Amino acid sequence: VSTCSYTIKCMPMTNARQIPENINIEISPPSKYVFGKDGLNNDQIYGKNAQAHDYFIYKISGDVTVGLALYDEHENDSQSMIFRHPHGLNIPGEKIIEYYKSLNVDSIADDYLRALNIMYCFYEDFDYRPNTTDINTTAEEAFKQGYGVCQDFAHIFIALMHLSHIPARYVTGFITGEGASHAWVEVLCDGKWYGLDPTNNKPVFDEHIKIGVGRHANDCMINSG
């Protein structure tokens, strides 16, 4: 490659639930980079390597203190509106809408309890199967086949949250014991964003390290370039 411009979103976020420390960044071949944020307030590293090269490696290491709060952050009115409506890969189709109606959860007044109830039901009705979908699979496509990976669990769950009039957003991060990135969902209840992990059927707490948020997976790609 003669020239490469890159963006890396692999920096743990600082919020009420977690604080990163002692972050060390290694990029090879060496190149100049700067720090910045995207429109969703995700930390990013921007760089360019103008020297000819045939490999690109980055390593970001450090410590993250987690489990400091049950929620991630307070609502930001300037951003929360975009998480109130379906977008891109999480737009519900006929099957998801039909499934939501079958849950009969509209009578649960508390948004967080309703979200938990939907997650528990969805976990029982959708299977985790690796290598059965790809990065472009929509929520409706995955739901129709009845199985998928964490990205599909997150997209479908966001669609269900929107049908329940609960703002929801996609989260990319890591979870203890897994070597690959993981995806979960945050829901906005009583002015705070709470993490729910539909793939593992539980609220997010001390084993989850949050990297970034978005409307769907394409907003949260860990690297591009």
mmCIF file of N, CA, C and O in Angstrom, residues 148-225:
data_model
loop_
_atom_site.group_PDB
_atom_site.id
_atom_site.type_symbol
_atom_site.label_atom_id
_atom_site.label_comp_id
_atom_site.label_asym_id
_atom_site.label_seq_id
_atom_site.Cartn_x
_atom_site.Cartn_y
_atom_site.Cartn_z
ATOM 1 N N GLY A 148 -28.399 -15.733 14.966
ATOM 2 C CA GLY A 148 -27.382 -14.790 14.516
ATOM 3 C C GLY A 148 -26.335 -14.592 15.584
ATOM 4 O O GLY A 148 -26.200 -15.408 16.513
ATOM 5 N N VAL A 149 -25.590 -13.502 15.478
ATOM 6 C CA VAL A 149 -24.516 -13.194 16.417
ATOM 7 C C VAL A 149 -24.915 -11.984 17.252
ATOM 8 O O VAL A 149 -26.031 -11.475 17.148
ATOM 9 N N CYS A 150 -23.978 -11.496 18.088
ATOM 10 C CA CYS A 150 -24.313 -10.410 19.002
ATOM 11 C C CYS A 150 -24.786 -9.161 18.265
ATOM 12 O O CYS A 150 -25.669 -8.433 18.758
ATOM 13 N N GLN A 151 -24.235 -8.897 17.080
ATOM 14 C CA GLN A 151 -24.687 -7.747 16.298
ATOM 15 C C GLN A 151 -26.175 -7.870 15.968
ATOM 16 O O GLN A 151 -26.925 -6.893 16.051
ATOM 17 N N ASP A 152 -26.617 -9.075 15.619
ATOM 18 C CA ASP A 152 -28.020 -9.298 15.278
ATOM 19 C C ASP A 152 -28.910 -9.188 16.507
ATOM 20 O O ASP A 152 -30.005 -8.613 16.439
ATOM 21 N N PHE A 153 -28.458 -9.739 17.631
ATOM 22 C CA PHE A 153 -29.210 -9.588 18.875
ATOM 23 C C PHE A 153 -29.422 -8.108 19.173
ATOM 24 O O PHE A 153 -30.522 -7.688 19.550
ATOM 25 N N ALA A 154 -28.370 -7.313 19.006
ATOM 26 C CA ALA A 154 -28.454 -5.888 19.313
ATOM 27 C C ALA A 154 -29.400 -5.168 18.357
ATOM 28 O O ALA A 154 -30.252 -4.376 18.780
ATOM 29 N N HIS A 155 -29.274 -5.428 17.059
ATOM 30 C CA HIS A 155 -30.128 -4.749 16.087
ATOM 31 C C HIS A 155 -31.609 -5.075 16.303
ATOM 32 O O HIS A 155 -32.475 -4.190 16.258
ATOM 33 N N ILE A 156 -31.911 -6.346 16.519
ATOM 34 C CA ILE A 156 -33.306 -6.740 16.730
ATOM 35 C C ILE A 156 -33.842 -6.138 18.018
ATOM 36 O O ILE A 156 -34.973 -5.636 18.067
ATOM 37 N N PHE A 157 -33.023 -6.162 19.062
ATOM 38 C CA PHE A 157 -33.475 -5.615 20.341
ATOM 39 C C PHE A 157 -33.724 -4.111 20.245
ATOM 40 O O PHE A 157 -34.683 -3.588 20.824
ATOM 41 N N ILE A 158 -32.875 -3.399 19.506
ATOM 42 C CA ILE A 158 -33.109 -1.965 19.287
ATOM 43 C C ILE A 158 -34.435 -1.754 18.562
ATOM 44 O O ILE A 158 -35.218 -0.853 18.913
ATOM 45 N N ALA A 159 -34.705 -2.582 17.556
ATOM 46 C CA ALA A 159 -35.978 -2.477 16.840
ATOM 47 C C ALA A 159 -37.155 -2.694 17.783
ATOM 48 O O ALA A 159 -38.166 -1.975 17.721
ATOM 49 N N LEU A 160 -37.039 -3.666 18.684
ATOM 50 C CA LEU A 160 -38.101 -3.936 19.645
ATOM 51 C C LEU A 160 -38.262 -2.770 20.620
ATOM 52 O O LEU A 160 -39.381 -2.425 21.022
ATOM 53 N N MET A 161 -37.146 -2.152 21.011
ATOM 54 C CA MET A 161 -37.212 -1.003 21.911
ATOM 55 C C MET A 161 -37.933 0.167 21.239
ATOM 56 O O MET A 161 -38.758 0.843 21.862
ATOM 57 N N HIS A 162 -37.632 0.420 19.983
ATOM 58 C CA HIS A 162 -38.296 1.514 19.281
ATOM 59 C C HIS A 162 -39.802 1.257 19.161
ATOM 60 O O HIS A 162 -40.604 2.189 19.281
ATOM 61 N N LEU A 163 -40.178 0.004 18.929
ATOM 62 C CA LEU A 163 -41.601 -0.327 18.866
ATOM 63 C C LEU A 163 -42.277 -0.106 20.216
ATOM 64 O O LEU A 163 -43.481 0.152 20.288
ATOM 65 N N SER A 164 -41.478 -0.182 21.281
ATOM 66 C CA SER A 164 -41.990 0.036 22.624
ATOM 67 C C SER A 164 -41.826 1.486 23.074
ATOM 68 O O SER A 164 -42.055 1.810 24.232
ATOM 69 N N HIS A 165 -41.398 2.349 22.127
ATOM 70 C CA HIS A 165 -41.222 3.786 22.391
ATOM 71 C C HIS A 165 -40.146 4.059 23.444
ATOM 72 O O HIS A 165 -40.251 5.016 24.219
ATOM 73 N N ILE A 166 -39.108 3.222 23.459
ATOM 74 C CA ILE A 166 -37.969 3.418 24.344
ATOM 75 C C ILE A 166 -36.753 3.754 23.485
ATOM 76 O O ILE A 166 -36.368 2.959 22.620
ATOM 77 N N PRO A 167 -36.121 4.911 23.673
ATOM 78 C CA PRO A 167 -34.902 5.225 22.918
ATOM 79 C C PRO A 167 -33.821 4.181 23.191
ATOM 80 O O PRO A 167 -33.644 3.733 24.335
ATOM 81 N N ALA A 168 -33.113 3.773 22.138
ATOM 82 C CA ALA A 168 -32.103 2.727 22.291
ATOM 83 C C ALA A 168 -30.954 2.970 21.320
ATOM 84 O O ALA A 168 -31.156 3.514 20.234
ATOM 85 N N ARG A 169 -29.764 2.549 21.710
ATOM 86 C CA ARG A 169 -28.600 2.722 20.839
ATOM 87 C C ARG A 169 -27.689 1.501 20.895
ATOM 88 O O ARG A 169 -27.663 0.753 21.877
ATOM 89 N N TYR A 170 -26.962 1.334 19.828
ATOM 90 C CA TYR A 170 -26.034 0.210 19.645
ATOM 91 C C TYR A 170 -24.721 0.528 20.358
ATOM 92 O O TYR A 170 -24.231 1.661 20.299
ATOM 93 N N VAL A 171 -24.138 -0.473 21.004
ATOM 94 C CA VAL A 171 -22.863 -0.294 21.709
ATOM 95 C C VAL A 171 -21.860 -1.339 21.241
ATOM 96 O O VAL A 171 -22.188 -2.522 21.139
ATOM 97 N N THR A 172 -20.655 -0.890 20.956
ATOM 98 C CA THR A 172 -19.546 -1.795 20.662
ATOM 99 C C THR A 172 -18.567 -1.770 21.830
ATOM 100 O O THR A 172 -18.287 -0.704 22.390
ATOM 101 N N GLY A 173 -18.064 -2.933 22.191
ATOM 102 C CA GLY A 173 -17.091 -2.989 23.281
ATOM 103 C C GLY A 173 -16.494 -4.365 23.396
ATOM 104 O O GLY A 173 -16.434 -5.126 22.421
ATOM 105 N N PHE A 174 -16.076 -4.683 24.602
ATOM 106 C CA PHE A 174 -15.489 -5.989 24.884
ATOM 107 C C PHE A 174 -16.113 -6.547 26.162
ATOM 108 O O PHE A 174 -16.612 -5.800 27.002
ATOM 109 N N ILE A 175 -16.077 -7.856 26.276
ATOM 110 C CA ILE A 175 -16.613 -8.519 27.460
ATOM 111 C C ILE A 175 -15.581 -9.533 27.945
ATOM 112 O O ILE A 175 -14.904 -10.187 27.143
ATOM 113 N N THR A 176 -15.445 -9.642 29.251
ATOM 114 C CA THR A 176 -14.468 -10.546 29.841
ATOM 115 C C THR A 176 -14.625 -11.964 29.306
ATOM 116 O O THR A 176 -15.732 -12.497 29.243
ATOM 117 N N GLY A 177 -13.504 -12.550 28.893
ATOM 118 C CA GLY A 177 -13.520 -13.937 28.436
ATOM 119 C C GLY A 177 -13.694 -14.113 26.951
ATOM 120 O O GLY A 177 -13.622 -15.232 26.451
ATOM 121 N N GLU A 178 -13.942 -13.024 26.207
ATOM 122 C CA GLU A 178 -14.100 -13.118 24.756
ATOM 123 C C GLU A 178 -12.964 -12.375 24.070
ATOM 124 O O GLU A 178 -12.617 -11.259 24.454
ATOM 125 N N GLY A 179 -12.404 -12.970 23.039
ATOM 126 C CA GLY A 179 -11.293 -12.347 22.346
ATOM 127 C C GLY A 179 -11.711 -11.339 21.290
ATOM 128 O O GLY A 179 -10.930 -10.488 20.902
ATOM 129 N N ALA A 180 -12.943 -11.446 20.830
ATOM 130 C CA ALA A 180 -13.431 -10.547 19.786
ATOM 131 C C ALA A 180 -14.255 -9.428 20.410
ATOM 132 O O ALA A 180 -14.603 -9.456 21.583
ATOM 133 N N SER A 181 -14.596 -8.441 19.598
ATOM 134 C CA SER A 181 -15.463 -7.374 20.088
ATOM 135 C C SER A 181 -16.861 -7.917 20.344
ATOM 136 O O SER A 181 -17.255 -8.960 19.825
ATOM 137 N N HIS A 182 -17.602 -7.187 21.143
ATOM 138 C CA HIS A 182 -18.948 -7.605 21.518
ATOM 139 C C HIS A 182 -19.907 -6.434 21.285
ATOM 140 O O HIS A 182 -19.475 -5.284 21.197
ATOM 141 N N ALA A 183 -21.176 -6.729 21.156
ATOM 142 C CA ALA A 183 -22.180 -5.692 20.948
ATOM 143 C C ALA A 183 -23.319 -5.865 21.936
ATOM 144 O O ALA A 183 -23.725 -6.991 22.235
ATOM 145 N N TRP A 184 -23.807 -4.747 22.443
ATOM 146 C CA TRP A 184 -24.987 -4.772 23.289
ATOM 147 C C TRP A 184 -25.787 -3.497 23.050
ATOM 148 O O TRP A 184 -25.562 -2.788 22.075
ATOM 149 N N VAL A 185 -26.738 -3.196 23.905
ATOM 150 C CA VAL A 185 -27.668 -2.086 23.678
ATOM 151 C C VAL A 185 -27.759 -1.237 24.941
ATOM 152 O O VAL A 185 -27.672 -1.765 26.057
ATOM 153 N N GLU A 186 -27.933 0.055 24.764
ATOM 154 C CA GLU A 186 -28.261 0.938 25.870
ATOM 155 C C GLU A 186 -29.658 1.512 25.648
ATOM 156 O O GLU A 186 -30.000 1.904 24.525
ATOM 157 N N VAL A 187 -30.452 1.541 26.717
ATOM 158 C CA VAL A 187 -31.806 2.088 26.658
ATOM 159 C C VAL A 187 -31.884 3.316 27.552
ATOM 160 O O VAL A 187 -31.234 3.384 28.596
ATOM 161 N N LEU A 188 -32.669 4.278 27.115
ATOM 162 C CA LEU A 188 -32.821 5.524 27.867
ATOM 163 C C LEU A 188 -34.071 5.448 28.725
ATOM 164 O O LEU A 188 -35.188 5.397 28.208
ATOM 165 N N CYS A 189 -33.873 5.417 30.034
ATOM 166 C CA CYS A 189 -34.982 5.320 30.983
ATOM 167 C C CYS A 189 -34.780 6.338 32.105
ATOM 168 O O CYS A 189 -33.704 6.366 32.726
ATOM 169 N N ASP A 190 -35.766 7.162 32.328
ATOM 170 C CA ASP A 190 -35.706 8.176 33.393
ATOM 171 C C ASP A 190 -34.469 9.050 33.291
ATOM 172 O O ASP A 190 -33.826 9.375 34.295
ATOM 173 N N GLY A 191 -34.114 9.413 32.059
ATOM 174 C CA GLY A 191 -33.020 10.347 31.858
ATOM 175 C C GLY A 191 -31.625 9.760 31.936
ATOM 176 O O GLY A 191 -30.633 10.502 31.908
ATOM 177 N N LYS A 192 -31.511 8.427 32.008
ATOM 178 C CA LYS A 192 -30.202 7.780 32.085
ATOM 179 C C LYS A 192 -30.126 6.631 31.085
ATOM 180 O O LYS A 192 -31.125 5.967 30.812
ATOM 181 N N TRP A 193 -28.914 6.409 30.559
ATOM 182 C CA TRP A 193 -28.672 5.303 29.643
ATOM 183 C C TRP A 193 -28.214 4.074 30.427
ATOM 184 O O TRP A 193 -27.198 4.120 31.124
ATOM 185 N N TYR A 194 -28.967 2.986 30.296
ATOM 186 C CA TYR A 194 -28.646 1.733 30.962
ATOM 187 C C TYR A 194 -28.290 0.673 29.914
ATOM 188 O O TYR A 194 -28.984 0.531 28.904
ATOM 189 N N GLY A 195 -27.244 -0.089 30.173
ATOM 190 C CA GLY A 195 -26.827 -1.136 29.247
ATOM 191 C C GLY A 195 -27.559 -2.445 29.488
ATOM 192 O O GLY A 195 -27.711 -2.888 30.630
ATOM 193 N N LEU A 196 -28.006 -3.063 28.392
ATOM 194 C CA LEU A 196 -28.609 -4.392 28.432
ATOM 195 C C LEU A 196 -27.935 -5.247 27.370
ATOM 196 O O LEU A 196 -27.741 -4.797 26.241
ATOM 197 N N ASP A 197 -27.583 -6.459 27.725
ATOM 198 C CA ASP A 197 -26.876 -7.363 26.822
ATOM 199 C C ASP A 197 -27.823 -8.492 26.420
ATOM 200 O O ASP A 197 -27.897 -9.518 27.103
ATOM 201 N N PRO A 198 -28.566 -8.335 25.311
ATOM 202 C CA PRO A 198 -29.541 -9.378 24.929
ATOM 203 C C PRO A 198 -28.894 -10.693 24.540
ATOM 204 O O PRO A 198 -29.527 -11.746 24.655
ATOM 205 N N THR A 199 -27.649 -10.667 24.069
ATOM 206 C CA THR A 199 -26.969 -11.919 23.709
ATOM 207 C C THR A 199 -26.774 -12.802 24.932
ATOM 208 O O THR A 199 -26.872 -14.031 24.861
ATOM 209 N N ASN A 200 -26.498 -12.177 26.076
ATOM 210 C CA ASN A 200 -26.253 -12.920 27.316
ATOM 211 C C ASN A 200 -27.397 -12.778 28.316
ATOM 212 O O ASN A 200 -27.290 -13.268 29.450
ATOM 213 N N ASN A 201 -28.455 -12.076 27.912
ATOM 214 C CA ASN A 201 -29.675 -11.988 28.705
ATOM 215 C C ASN A 201 -29.438 -11.396 30.097
ATOM 216 O O ASN A 201 -29.893 -11.947 31.105
ATOM 217 N N LYS A 202 -28.742 -10.271 30.155
ATOM 218 C CA LYS A 202 -28.489 -9.659 31.464
ATOM 219 C C LYS A 202 -28.135 -8.186 31.311
ATOM 220 O O LYS A 202 -27.682 -7.738 30.246
ATOM 221 N N PRO A 203 -28.328 -7.417 32.386
ATOM 222 C CA PRO A 203 -27.891 -6.026 32.360
ATOM 223 C C PRO A 203 -26.374 -5.941 32.277
ATOM 224 O O PRO A 203 -25.646 -6.833 32.727
ATOM 225 N N VAL A 204 -25.890 -4.860 31.722
ATOM 226 C CA VAL A 204 -24.449 -4.618 31.615
ATOM 227 C C VAL A 204 -23.922 -4.155 32.963
ATOM 228 O O VAL A 204 -24.502 -3.282 33.607
ATOM 229 N N PHE A 205 -22.788 -4.744 33.377
ATOM 230 C CA PHE A 205 -22.158 -4.275 34.611
ATOM 231 C C PHE A 205 -20.643 -4.385 34.496
ATOM 232 O O PHE A 205 -20.057 -3.898 33.548
ATOM 233 N N ASP A 206 -19.994 -5.110 35.421
ATOM 234 C CA ASP A 206 -18.544 -4.969 35.539
ATOM 235 C C ASP A 206 -17.728 -5.778 34.538
ATOM 236 O O ASP A 206 -16.511 -5.595 34.462
ATOM 237 N N GLU A 207 -18.345 -6.676 33.740
ATOM 238 C CA GLU A 207 -17.552 -7.430 32.764
ATOM 239 C C GLU A 207 -17.550 -6.786 31.382
ATOM 240 O O GLU A 207 -16.868 -7.261 30.479
ATOM 241 N N HIS A 208 -18.285 -5.712 31.212
ATOM 242 C CA HIS A 208 -18.386 -5.037 29.911
ATOM 243 C C HIS A 208 -17.507 -3.793 29.863
ATOM 244 O O HIS A 208 -17.559 -2.960 30.774
ATOM 245 N N ILE A 209 -16.724 -3.664 28.794
ATOM 246 C CA ILE A 209 -15.907 -2.464 28.556
ATOM 247 C C ILE A 209 -16.445 -1.784 27.302
ATOM 248 O O ILE A 209 -16.400 -2.341 26.214
ATOM 249 N N LYS A 210 -16.944 -0.591 27.469
ATOM 250 C CA LYS A 210 -17.612 0.136 26.385
ATOM 251 C C LYS A 210 -16.611 0.930 25.556
ATOM 252 O O LYS A 210 -15.773 1.652 26.082
ATOM 253 N N ILE A 211 -16.733 0.776 24.228
ATOM 254 C CA ILE A 211 -15.856 1.495 23.286
ATOM 255 C C ILE A 211 -16.602 2.645 22.604
ATOM 256 O O ILE A 211 -16.110 3.774 22.562
ATOM 257 N N GLY A 212 -17.773 2.389 22.054
ATOM 258 C CA GLY A 212 -18.479 3.441 21.327
ATOM 259 C C GLY A 212 -19.940 3.127 21.141
ATOM 260 O O GLY A 212 -20.384 1.986 21.336
ATOM 261 N N VAL A 213 -20.708 4.135 20.747
ATOM 262 C CA VAL A 213 -22.143 3.982 20.539
ATOM 263 C C VAL A 213 -22.531 4.477 19.149
ATOM 264 O O VAL A 213 -21.788 5.210 18.498
ATOM 265 N N GLY A 214 -23.716 4.073 18.705
ATOM 266 C CA GLY A 214 -24.214 4.516 17.413
ATOM 267 C C GLY A 214 -25.650 4.097 17.222
ATOM 268 O O GLY A 214 -26.249 3.446 18.087
ATOM 269 N N ARG A 215 -26.203 4.462 16.067
ATOM 270 C CA ARG A 215 -27.566 4.066 15.760
ATOM 271 C C ARG A 215 -27.630 2.577 15.433
ATOM 272 O O ARG A 215 -28.588 1.892 15.752
ATOM 273 N N HIS A 216 -26.582 2.070 14.785
ATOM 274 C CA HIS A 216 -26.465 0.652 14.454
ATOM 275 C C HIS A 216 -24.975 0.352 14.273
ATOM 276 O O HIS A 216 -24.124 1.208 14.518
ATOM 277 N N ALA A 217 -24.653 -0.875 13.856
ATOM 278 C CA ALA A 217 -23.258 -1.339 13.843
ATOM 279 C C ALA A 217 -22.337 -0.490 12.982
ATOM 280 O O ALA A 217 -21.169 -0.305 13.305
ATOM 281 N N ASN A 218 -22.848 0.026 11.863
ATOM 282 C CA ASN A 218 -21.983 0.779 10.961
ATOM 283 C C ASN A 218 -21.460 2.074 11.580
ATOM 284 O O ASN A 218 -20.462 2.620 11.117
ATOM 285 N N ASP A 219 -22.132 2.573 12.623
ATOM 286 C CA ASP A 219 -21.646 3.766 13.318
ATOM 287 C C ASP A 219 -20.505 3.440 14.271
ATOM 288 O O ASP A 219 -19.847 4.357 14.775
ATOM 289 N N CYS A 220 -20.303 2.175 14.540
ATOM 290 C CA CYS A 220 -19.375 1.752 15.608
ATOM 291 C C CYS A 220 -18.237 0.880 15.107
ATOM 292 O O CYS A 220 -17.682 0.083 15.887
ATOM 293 N N MET A 221 -17.877 0.968 13.854
ATOM 294 C CA MET A 221 -16.774 0.144 13.337
ATOM 295 C C MET A 221 -15.487 0.483 14.071
ATOM 296 O O MET A 221 -15.122 1.654 14.201
ATOM 297 N N ILE A 222 -14.800 -0.538 14.573
ATOM 298 C CA ILE A 222 -13.605 -0.303 15.379
ATOM 299 C C ILE A 222 -12.468 0.268 14.542
ATOM 300 O O ILE A 222 -11.691 1.092 15.028
ATOM 301 N N ASN A 223 -12.362 -0.139 13.293
ATOM 302 C CA ASN A 223 -11.333 0.479 12.448
ATOM 303 C C ASN A 223 -11.842 0.615 11.021
ATOM 304 O O ASN A 223 -12.686 -0.143 10.568
ATOM 305 N N SER A 224 -11.314 1.587 10.308
ATOM 306 C CA SER A 224 -11.645 1.779 8.896
ATOM 307 C C SER A 224 -10.496 2.516 8.253
ATOM 308 O O SER A 224 -9.714 3.208 8.907
ATOM 309 N N GLY A 225 -10.391 2.373 6.911
ATOM 310 C CA GLY A 225 -9.314 3.050 6.221
ATOM 311 C C GLY A 225 -8.748 2.181 5.111
ATOM 312 O O GLY A 225 -9.257 1.092 4.862
#
